[in-house]
Coordinates of C-alpha atoms in Angstrom, one line a residue:
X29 CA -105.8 -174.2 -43.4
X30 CA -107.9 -176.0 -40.8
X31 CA -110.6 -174.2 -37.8
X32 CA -110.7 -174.9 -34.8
X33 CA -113.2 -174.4 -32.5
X34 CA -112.1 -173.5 -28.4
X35 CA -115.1 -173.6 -25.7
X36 CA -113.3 -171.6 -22.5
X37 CA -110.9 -170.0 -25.0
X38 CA -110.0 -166.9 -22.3
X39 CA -109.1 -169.8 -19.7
X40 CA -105.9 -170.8 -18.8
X41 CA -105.3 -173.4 -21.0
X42 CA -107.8 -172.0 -23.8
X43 CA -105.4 -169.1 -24.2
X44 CA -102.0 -171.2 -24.6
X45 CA -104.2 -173.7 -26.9
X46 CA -104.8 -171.0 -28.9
X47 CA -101.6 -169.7 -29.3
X48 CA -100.7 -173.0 -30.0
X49 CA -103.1 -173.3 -32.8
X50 CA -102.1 -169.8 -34.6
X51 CA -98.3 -170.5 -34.7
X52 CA -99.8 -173.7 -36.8
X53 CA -101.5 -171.3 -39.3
X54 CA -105.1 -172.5 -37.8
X55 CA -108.3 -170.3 -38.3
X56 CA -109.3 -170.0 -34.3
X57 CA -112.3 -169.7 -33.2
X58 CA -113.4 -169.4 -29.4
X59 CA -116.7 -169.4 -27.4
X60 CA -117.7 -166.9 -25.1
X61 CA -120.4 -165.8 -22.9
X62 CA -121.4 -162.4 -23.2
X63 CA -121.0 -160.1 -20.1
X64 CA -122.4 -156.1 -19.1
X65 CA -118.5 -155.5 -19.8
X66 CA -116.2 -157.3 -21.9
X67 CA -113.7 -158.8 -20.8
X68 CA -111.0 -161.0 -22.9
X69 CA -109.2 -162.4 -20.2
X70 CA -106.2 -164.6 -20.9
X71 CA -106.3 -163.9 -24.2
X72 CA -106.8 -159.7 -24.5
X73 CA -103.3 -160.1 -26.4
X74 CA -104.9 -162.4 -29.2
X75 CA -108.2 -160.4 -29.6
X76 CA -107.7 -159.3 -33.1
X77 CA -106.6 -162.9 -34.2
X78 CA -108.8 -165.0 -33.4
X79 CA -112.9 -165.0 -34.1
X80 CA -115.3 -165.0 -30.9
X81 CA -118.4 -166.2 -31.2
X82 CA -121.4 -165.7 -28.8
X83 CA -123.0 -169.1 -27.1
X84 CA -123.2 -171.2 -23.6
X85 CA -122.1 -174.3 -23.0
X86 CA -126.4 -175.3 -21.1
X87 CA -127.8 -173.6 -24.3
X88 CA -127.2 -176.6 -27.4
X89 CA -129.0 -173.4 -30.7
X90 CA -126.3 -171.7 -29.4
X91 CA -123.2 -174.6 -29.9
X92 CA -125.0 -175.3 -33.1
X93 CA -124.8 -171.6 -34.4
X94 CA -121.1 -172.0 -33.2
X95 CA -120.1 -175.2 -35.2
X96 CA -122.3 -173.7 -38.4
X97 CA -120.1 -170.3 -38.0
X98 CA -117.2 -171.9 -37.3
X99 CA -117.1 -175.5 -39.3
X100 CA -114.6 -176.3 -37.5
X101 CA -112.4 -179.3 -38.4
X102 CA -111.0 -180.0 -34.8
X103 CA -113.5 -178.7 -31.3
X104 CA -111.7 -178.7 -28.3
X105 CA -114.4 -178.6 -25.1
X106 CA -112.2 -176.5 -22.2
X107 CA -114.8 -174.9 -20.8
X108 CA -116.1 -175.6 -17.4
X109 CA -116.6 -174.3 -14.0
X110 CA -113.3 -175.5 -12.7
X111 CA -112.7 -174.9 -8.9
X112 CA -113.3 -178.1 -7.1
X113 CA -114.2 -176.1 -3.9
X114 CA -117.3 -173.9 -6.0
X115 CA -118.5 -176.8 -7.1
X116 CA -119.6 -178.1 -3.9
X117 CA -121.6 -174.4 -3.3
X118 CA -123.4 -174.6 -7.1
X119 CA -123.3 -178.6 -7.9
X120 CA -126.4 -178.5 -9.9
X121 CA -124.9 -175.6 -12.4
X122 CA -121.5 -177.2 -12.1
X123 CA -123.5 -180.5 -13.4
X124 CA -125.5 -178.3 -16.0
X125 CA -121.7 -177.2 -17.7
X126 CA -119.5 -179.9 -16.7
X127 CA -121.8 -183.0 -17.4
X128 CA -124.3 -182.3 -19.8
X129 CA -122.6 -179.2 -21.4
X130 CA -120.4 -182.0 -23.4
X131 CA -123.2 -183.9 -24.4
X132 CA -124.7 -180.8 -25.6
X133 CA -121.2 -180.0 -27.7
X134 CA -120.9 -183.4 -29.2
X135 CA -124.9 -183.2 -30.6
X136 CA -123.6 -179.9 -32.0
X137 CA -120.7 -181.8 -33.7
X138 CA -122.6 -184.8 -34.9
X139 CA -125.8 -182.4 -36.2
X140 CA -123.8 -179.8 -38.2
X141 CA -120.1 -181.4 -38.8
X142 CA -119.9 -185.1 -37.5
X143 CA -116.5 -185.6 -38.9
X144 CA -115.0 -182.9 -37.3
X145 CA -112.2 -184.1 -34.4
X146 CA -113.1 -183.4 -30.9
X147 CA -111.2 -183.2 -27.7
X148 CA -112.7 -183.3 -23.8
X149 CA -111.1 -182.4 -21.1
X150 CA -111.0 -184.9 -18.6
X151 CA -109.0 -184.4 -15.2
X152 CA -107.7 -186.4 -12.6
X153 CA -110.0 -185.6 -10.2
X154 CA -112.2 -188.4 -11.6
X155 CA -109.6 -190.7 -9.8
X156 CA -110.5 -189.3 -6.4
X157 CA -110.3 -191.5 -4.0
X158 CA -107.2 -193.5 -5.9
X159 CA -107.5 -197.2 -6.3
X160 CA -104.0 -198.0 -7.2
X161 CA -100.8 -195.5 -7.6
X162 CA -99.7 -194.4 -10.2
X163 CA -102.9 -193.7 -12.2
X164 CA -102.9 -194.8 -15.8
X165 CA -106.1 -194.8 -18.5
X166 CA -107.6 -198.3 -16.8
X167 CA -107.3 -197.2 -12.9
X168 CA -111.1 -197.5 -12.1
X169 CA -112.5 -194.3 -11.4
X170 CA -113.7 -192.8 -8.0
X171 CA -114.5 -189.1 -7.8
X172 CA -115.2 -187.2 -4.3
X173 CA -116.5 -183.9 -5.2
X174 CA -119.4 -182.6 -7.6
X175 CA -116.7 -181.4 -10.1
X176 CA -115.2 -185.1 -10.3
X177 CA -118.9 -186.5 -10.5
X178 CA -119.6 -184.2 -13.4
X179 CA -116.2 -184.8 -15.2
X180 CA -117.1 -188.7 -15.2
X181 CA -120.2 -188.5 -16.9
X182 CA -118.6 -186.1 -19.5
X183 CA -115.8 -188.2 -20.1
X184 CA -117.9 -191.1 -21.0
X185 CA -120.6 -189.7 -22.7
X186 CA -117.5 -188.4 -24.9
X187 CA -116.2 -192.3 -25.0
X188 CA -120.3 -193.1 -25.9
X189 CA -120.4 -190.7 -28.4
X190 CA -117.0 -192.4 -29.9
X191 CA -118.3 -195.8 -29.9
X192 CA -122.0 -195.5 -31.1
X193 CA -121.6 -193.1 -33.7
X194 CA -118.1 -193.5 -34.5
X195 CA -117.0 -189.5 -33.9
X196 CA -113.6 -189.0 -33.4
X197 CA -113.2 -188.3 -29.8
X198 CA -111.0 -188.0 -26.8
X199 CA -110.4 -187.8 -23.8
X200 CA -107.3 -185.8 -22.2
X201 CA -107.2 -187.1 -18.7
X202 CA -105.2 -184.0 -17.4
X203 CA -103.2 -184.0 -14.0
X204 CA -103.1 -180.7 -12.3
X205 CA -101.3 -178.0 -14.6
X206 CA -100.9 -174.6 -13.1
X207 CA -99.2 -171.6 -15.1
X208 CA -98.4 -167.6 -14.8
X209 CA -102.2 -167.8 -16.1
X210 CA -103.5 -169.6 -13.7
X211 CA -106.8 -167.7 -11.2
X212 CA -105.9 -166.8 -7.5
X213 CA -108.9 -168.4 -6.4
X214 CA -106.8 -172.2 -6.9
X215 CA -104.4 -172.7 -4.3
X216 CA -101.3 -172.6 -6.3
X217 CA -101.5 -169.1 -7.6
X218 CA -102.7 -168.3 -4.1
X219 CA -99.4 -169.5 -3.1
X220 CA -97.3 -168.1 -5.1
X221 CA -98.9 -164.2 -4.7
X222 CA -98.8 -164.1 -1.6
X223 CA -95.4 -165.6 -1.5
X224 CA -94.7 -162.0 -3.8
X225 CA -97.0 -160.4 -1.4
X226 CA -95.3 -160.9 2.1
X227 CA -91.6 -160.5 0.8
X228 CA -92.5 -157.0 -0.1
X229 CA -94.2 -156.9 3.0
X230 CA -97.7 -156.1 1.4
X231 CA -99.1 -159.4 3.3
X232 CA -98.2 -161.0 6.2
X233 CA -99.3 -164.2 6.4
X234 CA -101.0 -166.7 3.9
X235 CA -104.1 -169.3 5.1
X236 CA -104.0 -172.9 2.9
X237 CA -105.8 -176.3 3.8
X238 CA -104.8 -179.6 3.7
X239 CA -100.6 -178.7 3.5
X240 CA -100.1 -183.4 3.2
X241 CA -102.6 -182.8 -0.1
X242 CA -99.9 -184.2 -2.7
X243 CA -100.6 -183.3 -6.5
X244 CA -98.5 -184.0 -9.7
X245 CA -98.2 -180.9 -11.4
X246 CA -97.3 -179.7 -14.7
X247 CA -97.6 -176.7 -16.4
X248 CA -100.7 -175.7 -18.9
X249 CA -98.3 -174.5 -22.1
X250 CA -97.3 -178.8 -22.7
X251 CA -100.6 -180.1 -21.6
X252 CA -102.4 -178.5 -24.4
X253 CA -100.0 -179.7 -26.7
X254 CA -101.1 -182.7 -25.9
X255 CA -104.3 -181.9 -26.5
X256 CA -103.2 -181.2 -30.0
X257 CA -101.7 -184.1 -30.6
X258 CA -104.1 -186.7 -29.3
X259 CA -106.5 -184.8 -32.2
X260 CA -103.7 -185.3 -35.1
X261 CA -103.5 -189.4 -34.4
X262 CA -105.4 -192.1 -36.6
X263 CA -107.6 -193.0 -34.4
X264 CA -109.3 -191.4 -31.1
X265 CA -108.2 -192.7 -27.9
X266 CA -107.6 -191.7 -24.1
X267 CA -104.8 -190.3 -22.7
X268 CA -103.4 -190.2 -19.2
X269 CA -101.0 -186.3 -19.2
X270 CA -98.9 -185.8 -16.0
X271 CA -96.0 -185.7 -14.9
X272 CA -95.3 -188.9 -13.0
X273 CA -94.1 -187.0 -9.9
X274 CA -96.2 -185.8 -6.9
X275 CA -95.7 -183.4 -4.3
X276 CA -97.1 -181.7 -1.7
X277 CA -98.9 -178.6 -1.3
X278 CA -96.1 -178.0 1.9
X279 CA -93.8 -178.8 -1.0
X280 CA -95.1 -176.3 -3.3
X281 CA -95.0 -173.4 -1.1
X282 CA -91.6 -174.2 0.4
X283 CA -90.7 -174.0 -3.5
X284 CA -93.2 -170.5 -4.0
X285 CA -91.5 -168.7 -0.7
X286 CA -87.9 -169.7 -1.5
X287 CA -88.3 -168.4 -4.8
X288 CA -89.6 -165.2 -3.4
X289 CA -86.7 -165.2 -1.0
X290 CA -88.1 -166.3 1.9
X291 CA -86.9 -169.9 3.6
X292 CA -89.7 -171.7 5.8
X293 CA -89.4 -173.8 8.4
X294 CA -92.2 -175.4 9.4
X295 CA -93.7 -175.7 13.3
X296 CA -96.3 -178.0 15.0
X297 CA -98.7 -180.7 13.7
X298 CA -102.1 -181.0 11.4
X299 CA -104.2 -178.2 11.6
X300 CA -101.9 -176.6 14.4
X301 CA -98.7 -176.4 11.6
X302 CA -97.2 -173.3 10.4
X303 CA -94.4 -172.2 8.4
X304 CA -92.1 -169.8 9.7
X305 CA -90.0 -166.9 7.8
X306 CA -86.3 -168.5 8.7
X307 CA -85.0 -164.2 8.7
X308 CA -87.1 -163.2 11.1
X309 CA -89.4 -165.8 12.7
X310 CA -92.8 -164.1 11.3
X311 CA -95.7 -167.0 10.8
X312 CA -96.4 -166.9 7.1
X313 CA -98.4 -169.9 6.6
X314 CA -101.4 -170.8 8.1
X315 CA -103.4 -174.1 8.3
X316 CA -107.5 -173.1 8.1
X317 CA -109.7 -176.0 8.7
X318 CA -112.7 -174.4 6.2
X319 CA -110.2 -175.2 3.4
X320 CA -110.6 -178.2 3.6
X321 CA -112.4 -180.6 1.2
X322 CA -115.7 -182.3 2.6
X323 CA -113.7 -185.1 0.9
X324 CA -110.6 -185.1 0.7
X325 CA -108.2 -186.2 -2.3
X326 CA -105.2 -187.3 -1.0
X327 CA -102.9 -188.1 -3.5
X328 CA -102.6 -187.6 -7.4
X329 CA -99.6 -189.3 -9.5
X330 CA -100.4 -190.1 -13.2
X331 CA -98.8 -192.3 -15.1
X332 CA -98.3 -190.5 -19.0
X333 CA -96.6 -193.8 -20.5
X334 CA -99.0 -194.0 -23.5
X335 CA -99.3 -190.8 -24.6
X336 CA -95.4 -190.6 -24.1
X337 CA -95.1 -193.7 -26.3
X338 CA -98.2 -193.3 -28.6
X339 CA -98.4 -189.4 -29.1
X340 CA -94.2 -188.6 -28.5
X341 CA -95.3 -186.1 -26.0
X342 CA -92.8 -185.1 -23.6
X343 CA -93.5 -182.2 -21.0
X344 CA -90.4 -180.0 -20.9
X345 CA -91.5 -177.3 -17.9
X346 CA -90.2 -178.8 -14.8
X347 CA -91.9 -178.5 -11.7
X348 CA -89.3 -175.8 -10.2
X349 CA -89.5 -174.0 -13.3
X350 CA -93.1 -173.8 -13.4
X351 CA -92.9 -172.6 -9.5
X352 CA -90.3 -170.2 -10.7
X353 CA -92.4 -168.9 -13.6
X354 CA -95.2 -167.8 -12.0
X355 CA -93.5 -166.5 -8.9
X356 CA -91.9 -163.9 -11.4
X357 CA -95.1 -163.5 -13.1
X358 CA -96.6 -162.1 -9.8
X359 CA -93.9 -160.5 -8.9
X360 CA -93.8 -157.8 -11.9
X361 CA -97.5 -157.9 -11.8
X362 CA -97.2 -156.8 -8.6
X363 CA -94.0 -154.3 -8.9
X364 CA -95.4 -152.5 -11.8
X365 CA -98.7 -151.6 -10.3
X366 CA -100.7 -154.1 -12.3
X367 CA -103.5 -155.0 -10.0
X368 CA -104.9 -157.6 -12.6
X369 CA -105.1 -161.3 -11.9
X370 CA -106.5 -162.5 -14.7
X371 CA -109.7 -164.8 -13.6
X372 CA -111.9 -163.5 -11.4
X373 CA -114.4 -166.2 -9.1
X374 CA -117.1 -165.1 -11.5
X375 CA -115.2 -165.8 -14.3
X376 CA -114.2 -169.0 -13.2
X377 CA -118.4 -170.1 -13.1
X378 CA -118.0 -170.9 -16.7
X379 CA -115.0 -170.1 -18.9
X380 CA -116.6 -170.0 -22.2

């Protein structure tokens, strides 16, 4: 029976790696920070089987106490402060987790347990401003926000580690995945309540940025099997995981309203565009200038080839179904008087 270590375990995609991990028969074990109240986030429905351990991703005793408690055989490093648009508020703590919070994992590995297997997660906002389309694991890098900037260095201090001490490490270079999981401060599940919100007439109208934004997106439960699998190989490589389609973020809430029941047709130009309810001519969508990026990222398209050919990974959630899926999720959230969205903005600082 192996153990596996999660850093951001009551994140999105720590909660469905952990699942993951238990239907294998794994010993899990997941980092957390403690809190005046506790809160198990994602994973409130796996507390009792899997073991939580105290530390912080800036505090390297801590990730060594974690590795000695947990000797884990495979560390996968999910947490982060993940909201491109915080990171431009708090660059320096976004910096402190993203950047030099995996450096700080990886000493913990090679001090206490350097043969244990360990998996970053890398993201496609490292591409940025893209230099070719689709994106594969050689498209030269070219982040435009702090998050990006931070991701880089982590991603090759990860690739440094690999090479200079011969760990076995990798790199997921993850596309945007979204999921019934996902917090309503990103613009996807912001999207898709409100879509819930103004067909029951609880809302009226929903503010997004940059509607030409165009993003390929997959959902969280087959990217972290990925993850997985890039961690059971022979040897430690990077991997590009998307879906090889794009679309827009006008594109996603056309698909997020329709499946609420609401049909938009959309009005004017740029910042002056809206989307109108078909039924009864309401505005429901909004464009707000201060959503907007200081820079933007325009488009997104990865290219999963290798990991499709080397790992046999295959996602299987398509992009209406994952549209689909968390418009129902919100939807008996909302009908049975749940008021709980999972990750709150202060959550979202740091999910381990």
């Amino acid at each position: 029976m192996k153990n596996a270590l999660i850093t951001g375990i009551t994140g999105q995609d720590g909660s469905y790696l952990a699942e993951l991990l238990l239907e294998k028969g794994y010993n899990v074990y997941g980092i957390w920070r403690r809190k005046a109240t506790v809160d198990y986030g994602n994973i409130e429905h796996l507390k009792d089987n899997v073991n939580l351990i105290y530390a912080d991703m800036t505090d390297p005793v801590s990730l060594i106490s974690a590795m000695k408690i947990s000797q884990a055989d495979e560390v996968y490093n999910l947490a982060a402060q993940s909201f491109v648009a915080t990171s431009w508020d708090t660059p320096l703590s976004t910096a402190e987790i993203d950047a030099l919070g995996v450096t700080n994992m990886l000493e913990a590995i090679r001090i206490v347990k350097p043969e244990a297997k360990f998996y970053q997660a890398s993201t496609s906002e490292m591409f940025g401003l893209v230099q070719e389309i689709p994106q594969t694991e050689t498209t030269p890098f070219y982040p435009r926000s702090p998050y990006g900037v931070a991701k880089l260095y982590g991603h090759w201090i990860t690739k440094n580690y690999r090479e200079s001490y011969g760990l076995f490490a990798c790199s997921g270079i993850l596309f945007n995945h979204e999921s019934e999981r996902r917090g309503v401060e990103f613009v996807t599940r912001k999207i898709t309540k409100s879509a819930v919100e103004i067909s029951l007439g609880l809302k009226e109208c929903v503010e997004l940025g940059n509607l030409d934004s165009k993003r390929d997106w997959g959902h969280s439960k087959d990217y972290v099997k990925a993850m997985w699998l890039m961690l059971q190989q022979d040897k430690p490589d990077d991997y590009v995981i998307a879906t090889n389609e794009t679309r827009t973020v006008r594109e996603f809430a056309e698909t997020a309203f329709r499946h609420a029941g609401i049909e938009i047709e959309w009005q004017g130009q740029g910042i002056d565009e809206i989307g109108i309810n078909k039924a009864d001519g309401k505005t429901v969508v909004k464009v707000n200038k201060k959503f907007f990026r200081p820079a933007e990222v325009d488009i997104l398209l990865g290219n999963p080839a290798k990991a499709e050919k080397n790992l046999g990974w295959k996602r299987e959630i398509s992009f209406s179904q994952l549209v689909e899926r968390m418009v129902k999720n919100d939807m008996d959230l909302i009908k049975s008087g749940k008021r709980k969205y999972y990750i709150t903005l202060q959550d979202i600082q740091q999910h381990s």
